[in-house]
Coordinates of C-alpha atoms and ligand atoms in Angstrom, one line a residue:
M1 CA 70.0 25.2 -36.1
W2 CA 71.1 28.4 -37.8
A3 CA 69.6 27.3 -41.2
T4 CA 66.4 26.4 -39.6
E5 CA 66.2 29.6 -37.5
L6 CA 66.8 31.6 -40.6
S7 CA 64.4 29.7 -42.7
D8 CA 61.8 30.5 -40.2
V9 CA 62.8 34.2 -40.1
L10 CA 62.5 34.3 -44.1
F11 CA 59.5 32.2 -44.6
G12 CA 57.5 32.0 -41.4
T13 CA 57.3 29.5 -38.4
P14 CA 55.5 26.3 -39.3
Q15 CA 52.2 25.8 -37.7
P16 CA 49.9 22.8 -37.7
I17 CA 48.5 22.2 -41.0
R18 CA 46.7 19.3 -42.8
V19 CA 48.4 17.9 -46.1
K20 CA 48.2 15.0 -48.5
S21 CA 50.8 12.5 -49.2
N22 CA 51.8 9.8 -51.6
L23 CA 51.7 9.6 -55.5
G24 CA 47.9 9.9 -55.5
V25 CA 48.6 13.7 -55.2
L26 CA 49.7 13.9 -58.9
K27 CA 46.9 15.1 -61.1
E28 CA 45.9 13.8 -64.5
D29 CA 44.5 17.0 -65.8
E30 CA 47.0 19.6 -64.4
V31 CA 50.6 20.4 -65.0
N32 CA 52.6 18.4 -62.4
I33 CA 55.7 20.0 -61.2
I34 CA 57.8 18.2 -58.4
V35 CA 60.3 20.1 -56.3
H36 CA 62.9 17.9 -54.9
G37 CA 66.1 18.3 -52.9
H38 CA 66.8 20.5 -49.9
E39 CA 66.8 24.3 -50.4
P40 CA 63.7 26.2 -49.2
V41 CA 64.5 29.3 -51.2
L42 CA 63.8 27.7 -54.6
S43 CA 60.5 25.8 -53.7
E44 CA 59.1 28.9 -52.0
M45 CA 59.5 30.8 -55.3
I46 CA 58.1 28.0 -57.4
V47 CA 54.9 28.0 -55.1
Q48 CA 54.6 31.5 -55.5
A49 CA 55.3 31.4 -59.4
A50 CA 52.5 28.6 -59.7
N51 CA 49.9 31.2 -58.6
D52 CA 51.0 33.8 -61.1
P53 CA 47.9 34.7 -63.2
E54 CA 49.8 34.9 -66.5
L55 CA 51.3 31.4 -65.9
L56 CA 47.8 30.1 -64.9
A57 CA 46.4 31.5 -68.1
L58 CA 49.3 29.9 -70.2
A59 CA 48.5 26.5 -68.4
G60 CA 44.9 26.9 -69.5
K61 CA 46.0 27.5 -73.1
V62 CA 47.8 24.1 -73.1
G63 CA 44.6 22.3 -71.8
A64 CA 45.7 22.1 -68.2
K65 CA 43.3 23.0 -65.3
R66 CA 45.8 24.1 -63.0
I67 CA 49.5 24.0 -62.0
N68 CA 50.0 21.4 -59.4
I69 CA 53.1 21.6 -57.3
S70 CA 54.1 18.6 -55.0
G71 CA 57.3 17.8 -53.2
I72 CA 59.8 14.8 -52.8
C73 CA 62.3 14.7 -49.8
C74 CA 62.9 17.7 -47.7
T75 CA 62.5 20.5 -50.3
G76 CA 58.9 18.9 -50.1
N77 CA 58.8 18.9 -46.3
E78 CA 59.7 22.7 -46.3
I79 CA 56.7 23.8 -48.4
L80 CA 54.3 21.3 -47.0
M81 CA 54.9 22.6 -43.5
R82 CA 54.5 26.2 -44.5
H83 CA 52.0 26.0 -47.3
G84 CA 50.2 22.8 -47.2
V85 CA 51.8 21.6 -50.7
P86 CA 51.1 17.8 -50.9
A87 CA 54.3 15.3 -50.5
A88 CA 54.4 13.1 -53.6
G89 CA 56.7 10.9 -51.6
N90 CA 60.2 10.4 -49.9
F91 CA 63.6 9.3 -51.2
L92 CA 62.8 6.2 -52.9
Q93 CA 59.7 7.7 -54.6
Q94 CA 61.7 10.1 -56.9
E95 CA 61.8 7.5 -59.7
P96 CA 58.1 6.2 -59.5
A97 CA 57.0 9.5 -59.7
I98 CA 58.6 9.9 -63.1
I99 CA 57.3 6.6 -64.1
T100 CA 53.7 7.9 -63.6
S101 CA 54.3 9.7 -67.0
A102 CA 52.3 12.6 -65.6
V103 CA 55.3 14.8 -64.3
E104 CA 56.1 17.7 -66.5
A105 CA 58.9 18.9 -64.6
M106 CA 61.1 17.7 -61.7
V107 CA 62.9 20.7 -60.3
V108 CA 66.0 19.6 -58.3
D109 CA 68.5 21.8 -56.1
V110 CA 71.0 19.8 -54.1
Q111 CA 71.3 16.3 -52.4
C112 CA 69.4 13.1 -52.5
L113 CA 68.9 13.6 -56.4
M114 CA 69.5 10.2 -57.9
P115 CA 72.2 10.7 -60.6
A116 CA 70.3 8.3 -63.0
L117 CA 67.1 10.4 -63.0
T118 CA 68.0 11.8 -66.3
E119 CA 68.4 8.4 -67.9
L120 CA 65.0 7.4 -66.7
A121 CA 63.3 10.6 -67.6
K122 CA 64.6 9.8 -71.4
C123 CA 61.7 7.2 -71.3
Y124 CA 59.1 9.7 -70.6
H125 CA 58.6 13.4 -71.3
T126 CA 59.6 14.7 -67.9
Q127 CA 62.1 17.5 -68.0
I128 CA 64.7 17.3 -65.0
I129 CA 65.7 20.7 -64.2
T130 CA 68.8 21.4 -62.3
T131 CA 69.2 24.8 -60.5
S132 CA 72.3 24.7 -58.5
P133 CA 75.9 25.2 -59.7
K134 CA 76.8 22.7 -57.0
A135 CA 74.6 19.8 -58.6
R136 CA 74.5 19.9 -62.3
I137 CA 73.5 16.4 -63.8
P138 CA 74.6 15.3 -67.3
G139 CA 71.5 15.2 -69.5
A140 CA 69.4 17.5 -67.2
R141 CA 68.3 21.1 -68.3
H142 CA 70.0 23.6 -66.3
V143 CA 68.2 26.8 -65.3
A144 CA 70.6 28.7 -62.9
F145 CA 68.6 29.9 -59.9
S146 CA 69.7 33.2 -58.5
E147 CA 68.6 34.6 -55.2
S148 CA 68.7 38.2 -56.5
A149 CA 66.1 37.3 -59.1
A150 CA 64.3 34.3 -57.4
L151 CA 60.8 34.9 -58.7
A152 CA 61.9 35.5 -62.2
S153 CA 63.9 32.2 -62.2
A154 CA 61.0 30.2 -60.6
K155 CA 58.6 31.7 -63.4
N156 CA 60.9 30.6 -66.0
I157 CA 60.9 27.1 -64.5
V158 CA 57.1 26.9 -64.2
K159 CA 56.9 28.0 -67.8
I160 CA 59.1 25.4 -69.1
A161 CA 57.0 22.8 -67.3
I162 CA 53.7 24.3 -68.8
E163 CA 55.1 24.2 -72.3
N164 CA 56.1 20.6 -71.8
Y165 CA 52.4 19.4 -70.9
P166 CA 51.3 18.8 -74.5
N167 CA 54.1 16.4 -74.8
R168 CA 52.6 14.1 -72.2
N169 CA 52.0 10.6 -73.6
R170 CA 48.6 10.1 -72.3
A171 CA 48.7 6.3 -73.1
K172 CA 51.4 5.8 -70.7
V173 CA 49.9 7.8 -67.8
F174 CA 49.5 5.8 -64.6
I175 CA 48.7 7.6 -61.1
P176 CA 48.4 5.3 -58.2
R177 CA 45.3 6.2 -56.3
E178 CA 47.1 6.1 -53.0
E179 CA 46.7 9.4 -51.1
T180 CA 46.8 9.9 -47.3
D181 CA 46.0 12.8 -45.2
F182 CA 48.4 13.9 -42.5
M183 CA 49.1 16.8 -40.0
A184 CA 52.5 18.7 -40.1
G185 CA 54.1 21.7 -39.0
F186 CA 54.7 20.9 -35.4
S187 CA 57.5 23.6 -34.8
V188 CA 58.7 24.1 -31.2
E189 CA 56.4 27.3 -31.1
A190 CA 53.5 25.3 -32.4
I191 CA 54.0 22.5 -29.8
V192 CA 54.2 25.0 -27.0
G193 CA 51.2 26.7 -28.4
A194 CA 49.1 23.4 -28.5
L195 CA 50.2 22.8 -24.8
G196 CA 48.8 26.1 -23.8
G197 CA 51.9 28.4 -23.8
S198 CA 54.5 26.1 -22.0
L199 CA 56.2 22.5 -22.1
S200 CA 54.8 22.0 -18.6
P201 CA 51.7 19.8 -19.5
L202 CA 54.1 17.5 -21.6
L203 CA 56.6 17.1 -18.9
D204 CA 53.8 16.4 -16.2
A205 CA 52.5 13.7 -18.7
V206 CA 56.2 12.4 -18.8
K207 CA 56.6 12.6 -15.2
A208 CA 53.3 10.7 -14.4
G209 CA 54.0 8.0 -16.9
S210 CA 51.3 8.6 -19.3
I211 CA 54.0 9.3 -21.8
R212 CA 57.0 7.1 -21.0
G213 CA 59.4 9.1 -23.2
I214 CA 59.9 10.7 -26.5
A215 CA 61.7 9.1 -29.4
G216 CA 62.8 11.0 -32.6
V217 CA 62.5 8.7 -35.6
V218 CA 64.2 10.3 -38.5
G219 CA 66.1 10.1 -41.6
C220 CA 66.1 8.5 -45.0
N221 CA 65.0 5.7 -47.0
N222 CA 67.7 3.1 -47.8
P223 CA 67.6 0.8 -50.9
K224 CA 69.2 -2.0 -48.7
T225 CA 65.8 -2.1 -46.8
K226 CA 62.3 -2.5 -47.9
Q227 CA 61.1 1.1 -48.3
D228 CA 59.3 2.6 -45.3
F229 CA 59.0 -0.8 -43.4
S230 CA 61.5 0.0 -40.6
H231 CA 60.2 3.6 -40.0
I232 CA 56.5 2.4 -39.9
T233 CA 57.2 -0.8 -37.7
L234 CA 59.5 1.0 -35.3
T235 CA 57.1 3.9 -34.9
E236 CA 54.0 1.8 -34.4
E237 CA 55.9 -0.4 -31.8
L238 CA 56.9 2.9 -29.8
I239 CA 53.5 4.5 -29.8
K240 CA 51.9 1.2 -28.5
R241 CA 54.5 1.6 -25.4
D242 CA 53.3 5.0 -24.6
I243 CA 56.5 6.7 -26.3
L244 CA 55.6 9.9 -28.1
V245 CA 57.4 10.0 -31.5
V246 CA 58.6 13.0 -33.1
Q247 CA 59.8 13.0 -36.7
T248 CA 61.6 14.8 -39.4
G249 CA 62.8 14.1 -43.2
C250 CA 61.8 11.1 -45.1
A251 CA 60.7 9.3 -42.0
A252 CA 58.0 11.6 -41.4
I253 CA 56.7 11.2 -45.0
A254 CA 56.9 7.4 -44.7
C255 CA 54.7 7.6 -41.4
A256 CA 52.5 10.2 -43.3
K257 CA 51.7 7.8 -46.0
A258 CA 51.0 5.0 -43.3
G259 CA 48.3 7.2 -41.6
L260 CA 50.2 7.6 -38.4
L261 CA 50.4 11.4 -38.6
V262 CA 46.7 12.1 -37.8
P263 CA 45.0 12.6 -34.4
E264 CA 42.8 9.5 -35.1
A265 CA 46.0 7.4 -35.1
A266 CA 46.0 7.8 -31.4
G267 CA 43.9 4.8 -31.5
K268 CA 47.0 2.8 -32.2
A269 CA 48.9 4.3 -29.2
G270 CA 49.0 2.9 -25.6
S271 CA 46.3 4.2 -23.3
G272 CA 48.5 6.9 -21.7
L273 CA 49.6 8.3 -24.8
R274 CA 46.3 7.9 -26.5
A275 CA 44.6 9.9 -23.6
V276 CA 47.2 12.8 -23.9
C277 CA 46.7 13.1 -27.7
E278 CA 42.9 12.9 -27.5
S279 CA 42.9 15.7 -24.9
L280 CA 45.1 17.9 -27.1
G281 CA 43.9 16.9 -30.6
I282 CA 47.2 15.8 -31.7
P283 CA 48.6 12.7 -33.4
P284 CA 50.9 10.3 -31.5
V285 CA 53.4 11.0 -34.1
L286 CA 54.6 14.8 -34.7
H287 CA 56.0 16.0 -37.9
M288 CA 58.5 18.6 -37.0
G289 CA 60.0 19.3 -40.4
S290 CA 62.8 18.5 -42.8
C291 CA 65.7 16.4 -42.0
V292 CA 67.9 19.5 -41.2
D293 CA 65.2 20.6 -38.9
I294 CA 66.5 18.1 -36.3
S295 CA 67.5 21.2 -34.3
R296 CA 63.7 21.7 -33.7
I297 CA 63.8 18.4 -31.8
L298 CA 66.9 19.4 -29.9
V299 CA 65.6 22.7 -28.9
T300 CA 62.7 21.2 -27.3
A301 CA 64.8 18.6 -25.6
A302 CA 67.1 21.5 -24.1
A303 CA 64.0 23.4 -23.0
A304 CA 62.7 20.2 -21.1
A305 CA 66.1 19.6 -19.6
N306 CA 66.3 23.3 -18.4
A307 CA 62.8 23.1 -17.0
L308 CA 63.7 20.0 -14.9
G309 CA 67.3 21.1 -14.0
V310 CA 69.0 18.1 -15.5
D311 CA 71.2 17.4 -18.4
I312 CA 69.5 16.3 -21.9
S313 CA 71.4 13.0 -21.5
D314 CA 69.4 12.4 -18.1
L315 CA 66.0 12.6 -19.9
P316 CA 64.0 9.6 -21.2
L317 CA 64.8 10.5 -24.7
A318 CA 66.1 8.4 -27.7
G319 CA 66.8 8.8 -31.3
A320 CA 66.6 6.3 -34.3
A321 CA 67.5 6.5 -38.1
P322 CA 66.1 3.2 -39.2
E323 CA 66.6 3.6 -42.9
W324 CA 69.3 6.3 -43.0
M325 CA 71.5 6.7 -46.1
S326 CA 72.8 10.3 -46.8
E327 CA 76.1 11.7 -45.7
K328 CA 74.0 14.3 -44.0
A329 CA 72.3 11.8 -41.7
V330 CA 75.8 10.9 -40.4
S331 CA 76.2 14.6 -39.3
I332 CA 72.8 14.8 -37.9
G333 CA 73.1 11.6 -36.0
A334 CA 76.4 12.9 -34.6
Y335 CA 74.7 15.9 -33.6
V336 CA 72.0 14.2 -31.7
V337 CA 74.4 11.7 -29.9
A338 CA 76.8 14.6 -29.0
S339 CA 73.7 16.5 -27.4
G340 CA 73.3 13.4 -25.2
I341 CA 70.8 11.3 -26.9
F342 CA 71.0 7.6 -27.4
T343 CA 70.5 6.8 -31.0
V344 CA 69.8 3.5 -32.9
L345 CA 70.9 3.1 -36.4
G346 CA 69.2 0.5 -38.7
T347 CA 72.1 0.1 -41.1
I348 CA 75.8 -0.2 -40.1
P349 CA 77.9 3.0 -40.8
P350 CA 81.1 2.3 -42.8
V351 CA 83.3 2.3 -39.6
L352 CA 84.0 -1.4 -38.9
G353 CA 87.5 -1.1 -40.5
S354 CA 88.5 0.6 -37.1
G355 CA 87.9 -1.3 -34.0
N356 CA 88.6 1.9 -32.1
V357 CA 86.2 4.1 -34.0
A358 CA 83.3 1.5 -33.7
A359 CA 84.0 1.2 -29.9
L360 CA 84.1 5.0 -29.6
L361 CA 80.7 5.4 -31.4
T362 CA 78.9 2.6 -29.7
S363 CA 80.2 2.9 -26.2
G364 CA 83.1 5.3 -25.6
A365 CA 81.1 8.4 -26.6
A366 CA 78.9 7.7 -23.6
G367 CA 81.7 8.7 -21.1
V368 CA 82.2 11.9 -23.1
V369 CA 78.7 13.3 -24.3
G370 CA 76.5 10.9 -22.2
A371 CA 75.2 8.9 -25.1
A372 CA 76.3 6.6 -27.8
F373 CA 75.0 4.9 -31.0
A374 CA 73.6 1.5 -31.3
V375 CA 73.0 -0.5 -34.5
E376 CA 69.9 -2.7 -34.8
P377 CA 68.5 -3.5 -38.3
D378 CA 65.4 -5.4 -36.9
P379 CA 62.8 -2.5 -36.0
Q380 CA 61.0 -4.8 -33.4
A381 CA 64.3 -5.3 -31.6
A382 CA 65.1 -1.5 -31.9
A383 CA 61.9 -0.6 -30.2
R384 CA 62.8 -2.9 -27.3
L385 CA 66.4 -1.3 -27.2
I386 CA 64.7 2.1 -26.9
D387 CA 62.0 0.9 -24.4
E388 CA 64.9 -0.3 -22.1
H389 CA 66.8 2.9 -22.4
L390 CA 63.8 5.1 -21.6
A391 CA 63.0 2.8 -18.7
A392 CA 66.7 3.1 -17.2
K393 CA 66.4 6.9 -17.6
R394 CA 63.1 7.1 -15.9
K395 CA 64.4 5.1 -13.0
A396 CA 67.5 7.3 -12.6
L397 CA 65.1 10.4 -12.5
G398 CA 63.1 8.5 -9.8
L399 CA 60.1 8.3 -12.1
S400 CA 57.9 5.0 -11.9
Ligands
SF4_1 S1 66.0 12.2 -44.8 FE1 67.6 11.6 -46.0 S2 66.8 11.0 -48.0 FE2 65.3 12.2 -47.0 S3 65.7 14.3 -47.7 FE3 66.8 14.1 -45.7 S4 68.8 13.4 -46.2 FE4 67.6 13.1 -48.2

């Protein structure tokens, strides 16, 4: 929560913005730089450096039309929300991005970086550039990123990418044409703004049953499941049932690629949710940020609970991480459950060695924090679980 608040102080609070997603955002005649990882400080500076007149002139000298920045994982989410920088993909697209043979540099900071990227990059001209002392990878080029000389470090990195452009093997270049528009930037402030200054219209829609509840579908890709399948299936099932979906992290990029993060996707929602989305001009699935921005969802939930004079655990809310993978997803999931929100995981956490721990997480926690985890790999069944949970919460609040 603190990290999100401070990022907003430093770089600005996100506002709704139209962005493009998927590997089609890479450009054949431009220097392609992908930023990947989690730290907004680095990516903010790379975006600034890419507009530097001297570096643009240098790109022109090597025959490139422009410097094209795109993102992968949550570094990507940070800059797409604030600057409209396109998302080349989510976690499982870091290798395919290199295989396009059109990426001059993949600039990484920390976390969710596949250690084998450097081995793969040897088959292409892509430079893997590590920047954090905490995450150096054998075989990568290391350019230490220092906050005190942030822009100079970023310019140095962009220059390396530009100088690598002539090394691209054009015979190998293959950029898939897939490219999908989506809307992002739904910070709490932006949602309140879209509702006319308070959460009341949203709460009224929940009370009236036009929106039956709200589900956060979040988290990673997991190589144990078909990429994006569970995110997309679960999200489509939920909006059909008039459940507003809010998203962060790689889940949001998955649904962006599937075309669910545009106002036009309201046509796939149930009649109640569709009417609300059409009247506000918003998508039925709201992109609220990177995976560490889960606190934006919880701040909204707390404001709703305070407005109604109940606990968060009393609200018709649910969470889901259908393809979770990273250790950080574990702490994020624990934060959500500890805040009182029932959460469905799509893969089993490594806890089955202890019957006591498994029982605490899936049932005992409910008596302590008002919520527990469930595990359901089938996204259709997960949607039914969430539906039943929301119906029970509505009934307990006296809502139809
Ligand atoms: S959602 Fe998961 S895979 Fe994606 S950036 Fe966050 S931690 Fe990494």
